[in-house]
XYZ file of C-alpha atoms in Angstrom:
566
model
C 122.344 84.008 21.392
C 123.853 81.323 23.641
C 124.884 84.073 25.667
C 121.981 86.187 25.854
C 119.836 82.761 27.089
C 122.792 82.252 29.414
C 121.568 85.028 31.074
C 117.898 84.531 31.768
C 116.679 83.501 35.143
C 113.853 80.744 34.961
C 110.690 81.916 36.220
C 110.873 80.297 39.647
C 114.359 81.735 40.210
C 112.863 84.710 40.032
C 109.919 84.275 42.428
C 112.413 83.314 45.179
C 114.450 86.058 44.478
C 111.163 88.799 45.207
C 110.265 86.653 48.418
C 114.260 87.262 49.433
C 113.595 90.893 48.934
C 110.344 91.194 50.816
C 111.517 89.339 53.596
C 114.328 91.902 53.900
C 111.978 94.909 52.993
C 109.809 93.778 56.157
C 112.763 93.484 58.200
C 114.217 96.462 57.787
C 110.648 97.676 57.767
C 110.183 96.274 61.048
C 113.621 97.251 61.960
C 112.997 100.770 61.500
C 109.401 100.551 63.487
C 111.659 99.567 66.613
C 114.061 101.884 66.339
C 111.197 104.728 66.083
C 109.537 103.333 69.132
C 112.394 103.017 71.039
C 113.350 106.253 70.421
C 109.915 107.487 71.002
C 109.882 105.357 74.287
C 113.155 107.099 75.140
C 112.111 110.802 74.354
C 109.110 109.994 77.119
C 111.287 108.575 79.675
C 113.661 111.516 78.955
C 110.858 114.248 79.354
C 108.593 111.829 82.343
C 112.120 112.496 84.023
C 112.534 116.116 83.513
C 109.298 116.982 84.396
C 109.909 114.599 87.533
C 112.570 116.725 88.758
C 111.276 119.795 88.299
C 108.071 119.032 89.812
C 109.999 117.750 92.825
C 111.811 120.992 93.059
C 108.848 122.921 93.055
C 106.910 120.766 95.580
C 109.950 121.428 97.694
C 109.708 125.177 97.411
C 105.872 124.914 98.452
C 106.687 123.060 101.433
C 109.164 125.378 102.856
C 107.255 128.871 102.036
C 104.430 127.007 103.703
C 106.708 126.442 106.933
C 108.031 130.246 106.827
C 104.476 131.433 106.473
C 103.679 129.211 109.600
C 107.075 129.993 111.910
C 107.066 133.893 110.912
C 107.115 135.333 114.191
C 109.578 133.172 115.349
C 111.923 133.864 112.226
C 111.464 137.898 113.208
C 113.150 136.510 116.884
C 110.723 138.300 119.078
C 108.096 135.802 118.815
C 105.884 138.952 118.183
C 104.836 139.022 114.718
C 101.946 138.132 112.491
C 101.229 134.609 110.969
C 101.126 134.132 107.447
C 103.928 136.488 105.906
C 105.857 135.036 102.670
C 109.181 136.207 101.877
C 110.490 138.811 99.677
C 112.255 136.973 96.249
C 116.280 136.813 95.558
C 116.065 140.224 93.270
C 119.795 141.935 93.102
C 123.277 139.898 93.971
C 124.957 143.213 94.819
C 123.224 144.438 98.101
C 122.028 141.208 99.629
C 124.290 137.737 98.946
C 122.536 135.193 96.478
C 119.350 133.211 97.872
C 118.342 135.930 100.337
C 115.264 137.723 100.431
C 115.574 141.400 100.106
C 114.271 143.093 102.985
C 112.216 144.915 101.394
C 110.607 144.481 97.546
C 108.824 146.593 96.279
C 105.826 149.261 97.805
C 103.198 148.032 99.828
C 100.554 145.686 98.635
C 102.102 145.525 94.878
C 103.281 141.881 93.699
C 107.038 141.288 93.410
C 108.806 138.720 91.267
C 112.834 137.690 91.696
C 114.731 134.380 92.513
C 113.191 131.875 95.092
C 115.087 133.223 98.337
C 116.839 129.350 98.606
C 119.036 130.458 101.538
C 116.349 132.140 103.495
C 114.411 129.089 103.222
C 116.896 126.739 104.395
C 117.251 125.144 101.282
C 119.848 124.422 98.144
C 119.590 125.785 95.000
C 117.178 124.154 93.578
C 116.685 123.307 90.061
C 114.348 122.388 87.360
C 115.301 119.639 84.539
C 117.177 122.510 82.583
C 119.525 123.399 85.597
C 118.144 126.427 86.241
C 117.341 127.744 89.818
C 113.905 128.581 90.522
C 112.017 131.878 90.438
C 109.320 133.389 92.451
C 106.432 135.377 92.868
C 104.446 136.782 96.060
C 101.288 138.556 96.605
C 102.089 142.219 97.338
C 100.101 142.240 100.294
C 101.305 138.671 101.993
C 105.062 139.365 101.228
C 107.554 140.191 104.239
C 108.911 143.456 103.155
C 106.846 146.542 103.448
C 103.894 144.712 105.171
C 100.418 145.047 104.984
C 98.650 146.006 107.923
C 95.635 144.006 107.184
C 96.781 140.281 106.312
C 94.094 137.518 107.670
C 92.042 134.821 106.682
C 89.882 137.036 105.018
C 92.808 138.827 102.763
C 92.298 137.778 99.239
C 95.408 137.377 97.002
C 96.138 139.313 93.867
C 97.408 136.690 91.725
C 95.476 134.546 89.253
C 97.154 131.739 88.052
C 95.605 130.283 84.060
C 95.953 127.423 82.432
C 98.421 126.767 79.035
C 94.545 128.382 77.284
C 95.391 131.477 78.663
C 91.484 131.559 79.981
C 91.145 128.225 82.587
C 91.722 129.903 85.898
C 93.625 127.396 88.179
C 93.663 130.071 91.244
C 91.772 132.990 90.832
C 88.186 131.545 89.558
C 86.725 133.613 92.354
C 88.582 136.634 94.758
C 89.171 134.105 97.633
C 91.113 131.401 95.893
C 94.122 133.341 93.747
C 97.806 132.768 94.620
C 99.595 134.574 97.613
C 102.713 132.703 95.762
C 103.550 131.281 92.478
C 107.151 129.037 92.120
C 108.307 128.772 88.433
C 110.772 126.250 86.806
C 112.112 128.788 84.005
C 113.168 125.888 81.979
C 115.322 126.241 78.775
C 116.310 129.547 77.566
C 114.459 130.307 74.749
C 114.950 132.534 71.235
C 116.183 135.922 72.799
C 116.709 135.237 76.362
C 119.885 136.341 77.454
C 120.816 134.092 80.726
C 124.575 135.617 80.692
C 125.940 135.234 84.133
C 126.425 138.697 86.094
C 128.879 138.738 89.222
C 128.180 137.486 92.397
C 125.531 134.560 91.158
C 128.387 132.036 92.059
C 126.397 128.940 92.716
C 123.208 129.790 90.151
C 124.923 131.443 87.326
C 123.054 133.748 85.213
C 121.196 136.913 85.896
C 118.094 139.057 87.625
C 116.202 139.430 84.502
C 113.002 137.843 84.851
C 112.294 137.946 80.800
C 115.213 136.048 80.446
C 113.987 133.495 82.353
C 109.909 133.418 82.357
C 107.971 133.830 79.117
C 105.282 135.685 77.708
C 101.972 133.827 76.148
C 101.075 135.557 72.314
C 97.890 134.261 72.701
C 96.334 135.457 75.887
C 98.859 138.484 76.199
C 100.500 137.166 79.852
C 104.040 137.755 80.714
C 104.608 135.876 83.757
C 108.055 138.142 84.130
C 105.969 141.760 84.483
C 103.560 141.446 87.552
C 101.677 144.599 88.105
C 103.256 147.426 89.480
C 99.812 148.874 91.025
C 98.999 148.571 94.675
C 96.525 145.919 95.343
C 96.271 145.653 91.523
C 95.710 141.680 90.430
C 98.356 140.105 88.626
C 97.944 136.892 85.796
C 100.471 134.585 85.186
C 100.127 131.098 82.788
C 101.179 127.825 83.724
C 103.132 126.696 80.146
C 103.404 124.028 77.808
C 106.814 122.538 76.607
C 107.730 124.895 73.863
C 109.835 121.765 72.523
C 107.132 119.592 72.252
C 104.405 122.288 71.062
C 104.591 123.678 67.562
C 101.733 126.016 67.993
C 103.939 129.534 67.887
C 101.609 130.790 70.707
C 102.458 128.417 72.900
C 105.861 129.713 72.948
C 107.288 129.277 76.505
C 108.188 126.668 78.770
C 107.479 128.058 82.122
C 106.512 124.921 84.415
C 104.998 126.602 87.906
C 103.050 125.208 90.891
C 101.371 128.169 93.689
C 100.152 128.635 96.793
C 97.041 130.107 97.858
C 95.879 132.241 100.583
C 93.684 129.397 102.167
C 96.715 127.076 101.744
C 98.774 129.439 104.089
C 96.172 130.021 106.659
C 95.233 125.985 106.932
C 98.759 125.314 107.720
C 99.190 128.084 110.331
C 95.634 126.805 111.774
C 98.112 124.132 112.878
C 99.894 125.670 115.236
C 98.402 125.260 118.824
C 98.832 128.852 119.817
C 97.198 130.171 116.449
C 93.502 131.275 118.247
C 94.731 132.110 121.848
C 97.396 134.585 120.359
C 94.486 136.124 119.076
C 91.703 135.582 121.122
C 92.732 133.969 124.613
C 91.304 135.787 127.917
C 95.198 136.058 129.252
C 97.653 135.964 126.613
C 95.728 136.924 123.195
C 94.987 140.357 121.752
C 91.395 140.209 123.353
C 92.476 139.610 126.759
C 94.970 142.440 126.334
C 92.875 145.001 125.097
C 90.437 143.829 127.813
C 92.476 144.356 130.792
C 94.295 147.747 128.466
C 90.464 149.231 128.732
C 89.498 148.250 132.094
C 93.012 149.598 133.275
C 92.332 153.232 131.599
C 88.339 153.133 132.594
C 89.711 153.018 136.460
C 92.129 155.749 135.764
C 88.991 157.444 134.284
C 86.128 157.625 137.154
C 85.254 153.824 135.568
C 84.309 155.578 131.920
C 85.281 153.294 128.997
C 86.096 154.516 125.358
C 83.502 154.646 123.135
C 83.442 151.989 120.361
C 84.932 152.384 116.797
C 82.626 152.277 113.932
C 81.880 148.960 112.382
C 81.614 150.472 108.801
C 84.721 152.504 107.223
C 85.898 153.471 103.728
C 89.179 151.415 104.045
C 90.122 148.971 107.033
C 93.760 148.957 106.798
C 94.721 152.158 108.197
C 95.256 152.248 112.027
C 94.208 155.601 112.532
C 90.546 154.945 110.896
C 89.612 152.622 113.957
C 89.214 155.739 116.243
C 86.789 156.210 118.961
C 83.390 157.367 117.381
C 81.704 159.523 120.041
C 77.772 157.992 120.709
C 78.902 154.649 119.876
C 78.473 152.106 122.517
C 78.923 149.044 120.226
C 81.700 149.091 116.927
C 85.001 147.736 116.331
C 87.653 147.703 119.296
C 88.895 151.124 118.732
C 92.536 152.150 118.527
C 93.353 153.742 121.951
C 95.559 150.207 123.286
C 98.626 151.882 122.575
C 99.662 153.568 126.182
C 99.416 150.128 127.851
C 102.358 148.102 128.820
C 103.254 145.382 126.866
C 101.293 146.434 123.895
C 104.061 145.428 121.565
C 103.694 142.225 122.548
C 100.341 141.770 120.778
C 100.660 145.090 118.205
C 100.895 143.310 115.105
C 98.433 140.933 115.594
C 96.127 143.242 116.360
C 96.995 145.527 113.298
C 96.505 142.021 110.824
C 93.414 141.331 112.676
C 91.612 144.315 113.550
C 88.405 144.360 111.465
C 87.653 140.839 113.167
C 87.776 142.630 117.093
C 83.853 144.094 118.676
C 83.654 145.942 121.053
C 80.678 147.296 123.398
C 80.548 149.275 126.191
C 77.709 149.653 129.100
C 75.538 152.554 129.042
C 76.288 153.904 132.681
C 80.052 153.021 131.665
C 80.118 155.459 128.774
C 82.547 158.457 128.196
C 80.566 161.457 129.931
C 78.566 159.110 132.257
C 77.586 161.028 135.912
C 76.586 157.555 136.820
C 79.588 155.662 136.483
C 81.055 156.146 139.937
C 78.141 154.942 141.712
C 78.177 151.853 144.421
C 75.711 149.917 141.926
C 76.038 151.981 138.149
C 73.548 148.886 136.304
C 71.109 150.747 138.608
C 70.862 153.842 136.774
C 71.198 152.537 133.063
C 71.024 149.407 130.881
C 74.581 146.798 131.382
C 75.247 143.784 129.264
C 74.840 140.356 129.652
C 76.527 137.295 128.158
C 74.048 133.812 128.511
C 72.041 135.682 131.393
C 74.885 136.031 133.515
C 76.576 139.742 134.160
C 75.964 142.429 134.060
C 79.268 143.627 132.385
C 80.649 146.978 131.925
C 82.008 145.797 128.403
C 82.263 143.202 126.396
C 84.714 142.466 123.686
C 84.435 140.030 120.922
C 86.334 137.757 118.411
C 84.790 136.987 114.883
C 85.728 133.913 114.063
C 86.491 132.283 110.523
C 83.992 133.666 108.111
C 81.010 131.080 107.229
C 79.435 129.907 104.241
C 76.642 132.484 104.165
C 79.202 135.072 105.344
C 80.802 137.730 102.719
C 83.868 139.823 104.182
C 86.106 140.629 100.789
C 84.380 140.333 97.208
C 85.976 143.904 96.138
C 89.228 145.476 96.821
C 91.083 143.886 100.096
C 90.792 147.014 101.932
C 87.365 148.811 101.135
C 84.915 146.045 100.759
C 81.618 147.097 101.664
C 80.832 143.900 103.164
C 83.128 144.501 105.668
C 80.651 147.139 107.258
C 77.736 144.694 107.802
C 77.911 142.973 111.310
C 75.957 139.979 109.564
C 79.043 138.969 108.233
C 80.999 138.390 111.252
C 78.674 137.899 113.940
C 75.867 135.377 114.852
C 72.723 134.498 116.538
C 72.655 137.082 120.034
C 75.845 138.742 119.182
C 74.663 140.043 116.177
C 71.275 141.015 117.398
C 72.993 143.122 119.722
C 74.831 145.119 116.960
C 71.716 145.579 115.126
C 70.140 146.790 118.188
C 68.756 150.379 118.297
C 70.389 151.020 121.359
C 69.348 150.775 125.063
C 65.864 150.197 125.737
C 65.679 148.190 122.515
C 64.881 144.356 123.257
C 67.670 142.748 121.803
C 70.259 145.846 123.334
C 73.207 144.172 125.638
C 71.918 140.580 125.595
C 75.293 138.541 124.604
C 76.031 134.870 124.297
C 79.192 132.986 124.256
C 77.423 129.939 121.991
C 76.508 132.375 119.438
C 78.148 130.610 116.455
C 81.926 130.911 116.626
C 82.486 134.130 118.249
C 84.970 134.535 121.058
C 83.915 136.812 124.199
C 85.874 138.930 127.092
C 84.062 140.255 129.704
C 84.247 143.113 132.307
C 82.561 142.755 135.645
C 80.345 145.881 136.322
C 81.839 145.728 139.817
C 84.347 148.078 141.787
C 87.325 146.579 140.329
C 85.955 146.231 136.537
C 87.722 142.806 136.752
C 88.389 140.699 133.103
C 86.512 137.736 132.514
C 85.537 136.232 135.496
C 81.447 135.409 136.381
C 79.918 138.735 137.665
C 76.602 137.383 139.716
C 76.037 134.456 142.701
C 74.061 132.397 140.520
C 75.732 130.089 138.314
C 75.564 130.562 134.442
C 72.062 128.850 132.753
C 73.028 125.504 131.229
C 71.296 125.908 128.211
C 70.989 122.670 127.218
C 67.767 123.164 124.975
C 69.288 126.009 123.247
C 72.950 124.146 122.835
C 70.510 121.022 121.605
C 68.861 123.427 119.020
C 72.185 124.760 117.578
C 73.596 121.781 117.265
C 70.434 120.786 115.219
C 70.929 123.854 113.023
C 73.976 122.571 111.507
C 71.584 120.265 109.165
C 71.934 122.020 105.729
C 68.278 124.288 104.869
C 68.911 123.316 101.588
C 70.336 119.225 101.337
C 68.439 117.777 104.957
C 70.559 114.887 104.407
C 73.641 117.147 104.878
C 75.206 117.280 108.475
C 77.722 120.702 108.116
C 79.037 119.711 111.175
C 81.549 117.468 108.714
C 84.627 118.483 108.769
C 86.135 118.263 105.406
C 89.631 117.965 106.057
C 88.453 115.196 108.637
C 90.885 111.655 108.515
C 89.189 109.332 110.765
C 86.889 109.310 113.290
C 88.420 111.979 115.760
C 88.877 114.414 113.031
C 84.992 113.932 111.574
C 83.591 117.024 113.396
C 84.450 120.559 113.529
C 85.853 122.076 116.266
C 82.451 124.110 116.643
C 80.503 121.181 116.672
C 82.672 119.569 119.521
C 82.249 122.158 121.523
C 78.456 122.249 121.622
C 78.680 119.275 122.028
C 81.011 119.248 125.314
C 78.639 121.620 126.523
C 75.937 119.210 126.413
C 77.712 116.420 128.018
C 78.441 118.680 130.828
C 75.034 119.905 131.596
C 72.620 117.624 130.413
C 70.483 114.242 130.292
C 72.122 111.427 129.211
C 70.146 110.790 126.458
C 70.875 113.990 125.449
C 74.451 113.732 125.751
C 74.311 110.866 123.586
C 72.548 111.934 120.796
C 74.491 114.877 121.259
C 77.796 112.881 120.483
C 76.070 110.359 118.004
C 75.126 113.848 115.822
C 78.879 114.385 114.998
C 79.680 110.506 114.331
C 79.112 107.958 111.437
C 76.284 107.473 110.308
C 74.621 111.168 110.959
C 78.090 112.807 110.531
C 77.795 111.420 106.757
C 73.924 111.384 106.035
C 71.231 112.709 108.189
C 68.645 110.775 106.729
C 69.838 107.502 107.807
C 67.016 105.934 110.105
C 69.617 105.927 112.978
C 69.522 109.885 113.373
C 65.411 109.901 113.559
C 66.055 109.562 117.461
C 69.194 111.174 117.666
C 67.582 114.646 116.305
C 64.222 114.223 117.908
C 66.208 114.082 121.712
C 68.720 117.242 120.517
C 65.285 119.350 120.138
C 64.026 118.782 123.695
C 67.146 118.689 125.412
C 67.197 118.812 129.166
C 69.724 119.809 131.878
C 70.452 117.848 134.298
């Protein structure tokens, strides 16, 4: 017994002895809480620095396929080529050396998937967090080999681009905002990928099979490694979640990915000084060209022009479908430019381009004409005008960038109806004239140059059909109240306190206004009052620029609607 109460701990003993082991319970407790967290805190700084570096590698890529899409005609070496052109991918070692585009990929118009072409773009190899080089994607009809004949501002890509739901569109919610290119960071390989190097892939290692490399979505069906292999068919591809970090079995795939769209392209090209006049300038651009091309071949034919191409067709990307439609005096510039010296110079622009070039041609300066020889040919049949000034043998125009209430490309790139309705490329006078019935109808040969954004080329009705130069002794109208009134039309029908004269890639007060706007309004301050020239330059600056109803632009609009010249 002595021994057994030997043993016993006195009730107090025993109290300290729990607090001892709750003390230590919490501490490891505790203990084990920090360790969690840090290693929690230390899984997110891990992956915050993967996704880091692949994002930067990807924001790279952009950059540079925005710069070839910008520089292409330089790259080509003649200087001659279209804008907007994205290279072919990386897609064999054994014909072309690693990070080279192929030259070609592919038949025309269908998407095309490989390697991003790293040497081509003047760049390294780069990588996403799991060391793997980059792949690529381009739009079948904006990639470099086997070129459309048809790629403007107006071209709609055929790639959609969908969020990890497999149903959020990130490009592609309507035809005129999918991706001309999509960049992917294939991340890790995944269960049955086979990334096995092949010879020749010396500085990338691995292999040219995309499904070894991008991933396909259970859910929503998408493979981003199979793009269509249809002509002008549309292609999906899905944006991915960290298959690591995502138990969900459908969300299977870890392809990170950042794109390009087709607006993206043409707003960095729009950069380039020489963008418009290549197209449009009175010397140098395809309008001047094909100007001086048809007055050249009307002398060498009694002073009879070619008769216009239609302005509707079943498919605008063939050359050989903007032919010379007999009867027409007003169409599309037809394709008859080729004879003319120097026409390679401007060929390709014109091919990209050539649903945005009108064309009319005089009546007394038609094919067939007995009047078109005479000392004074206006006399025996209606000419054209442009802003009362003239008359002109022909007149060629330049549709500018398609506006809000304008539709050019809702259905397949090449065969959109809306393409054969003048209303969608040109305005005010210009279009009247299209819609005309023909001569002897009111609105027939009665052009203006301020007629929205259009671009015009003249011919002089005179002996030596001269390009662009006034054609009568009496200077051209000033038009201020007209110039006044447009510029007034650029408050929004629908929101009054809405100035669309805003430019909304404007940074600062230089930048505020469109380009269109400006002009108007350098017309004004040429030819005009004061006081109209004023409110003419207070319309496109802060407040009105920003909010028409501020009490400030009462006055300013009231003196733009009875503007007088000078």
């Amino acid at each position: 017994m002595g021994i057994t109460a030997s043993l016993r701990v006195p009730p107090r003993a025993r109290k300290l002895q729990a607090g001892v082991a709750a003390t230590v319970l919490l501490a490891l407790a505790g203990l084990l809480v920090t360790i969690l967290v840090l290693g929690l805190a230390g899984t997110l700084s891990r992956q915050q620095e993967a996704d880091r570096q692949t994002g930067e590698a990807l924001a790279r890529a952009k950059s540079a396929l925005l710069g070839y899409a910008t520089a292409y005609p330089e790259r080509q070496g003649s200087g001659n080529d279209q804008f907007g052109y994205q290279p072919c991918p990386d897609t064999v070692v054994s014909v072309i050396p690693e990070g080279n585009e192929e030259s070609a990929c592919g038949a025309r118009d269908v998407t095309s998937i490989g390697r991003l072409p790293w040497k081509t773009l003047g760049l390294p190899a780069l990588r996403d967090s799991a060391n793997e080089c980059l792949w690529y994607a381009v739009s079948g009809n904006f990639k470099s080999g086997t070129k459309s004949h048809l790629l403007n501002w107006d071209s709609n890509a055929l790639i959609e681009v969908l969020a990890p739901d497999g149903t959020t569109r990130l490009a592609g919610s309507s035809p005129t905002n999918r991706a001309a290119a999509v960049i992917f960071g294939p991340g890790a390989v995944l269960p049955g990928q086979d990334r096995s190097t092949v010879s020749g892939t010396t500085t990338c290692g691995g292999n040219y099979t995309g499904s070894n490399y991008l991933d396909s979505d259970t859910a929503s069906g998408i493979n981003n490694a199979t793009p269509s292999t249809t002509a002008n068919a549309l292609s999906s591809v899905i944006a991915a979640l960290n298959s690591d970090q995502v138990a969900d079995p459908n969300h299977n795939f870890n392809d990170r990915l950042i794109f390009i769209t087709a607006e993206e392209i043409w707003r960095e090209v729009a950069k380039r000084s020489d963008f418009v006049s290549r197209l449009a300038d009175a010397d140098t651009g395809v309008l001047g060209f094909a100007a001086n091309c048809l007055a050249q071949q009307a002398l060498a034919n009694s002073n009879q022009f070619s008769w216009a191409a239609p302005v509707a067709l079943t498919n605008y990307h063939p050359d050989a479908n903007y032919a010379s439609q007999s009867g027409a005096l007003v169409g599309r510039l037809p394709n008859v430019l080729g004879s003319c010296p120097g026409w390679a110079n401007v060929e390709w622009f014109w091919k990209n381009w050539k649903d945005h070039f009108f064309y009319a041609v005089a009546e007394p300066y038609q094919p067939g004409s007995p009047n078109s020889t005479q000392p004074n040919p206006c006399d025996f049949g209606e000419c054209l005008t442009v802003d009362g000034d003239g008359p002109y043998a022909a007149i060629l125009i330049f549709a500018g960038e398609r506006r809000d209430a304008q539709s050019r490309n809702t259905n397949a790139n090449y065969t959109s109806p809306e393409k054969g309705d003048p209303a969608n490329y040109l305005e005010g006078e210009n279009l009247a004239a299209f819609l005309a019935s023909g001569p002897g109808d009111a609105d027939w040969g009665i052009f203006s140059r301020t007629a929205g954004n259009d671009i015009l080329v003249t011919v002089c009705a005179d002996s030596t059909l001269s390009v662009n130069q006034p054609c009568s002794a009496s200077p051209p109208p000033t038009n201020c109240e007209s110039d006044g009134l447009l510029l007034l039309s650029y408050q929004d029908s629908s929101d009054p306190k809405q100035n669309n004269c805003k430019n909304p890639d404007g940074k600062g007060p230089k930048e505020e206004a469109i380009q269109e706007c400006k002009d108007i309004r350098d017309r004004i301050k040429g030819n005009c009052k004061k006081k109209c020239r004023d409110a003419a330059e207070d319309f496109i600056k802060k407040p009105c620029i920003d909010n028409l109803d501020d009490k400030k632009c009462t006055p300013v609009m009231n003196e733009l609607a009875s503007c007088e010249p000078k």
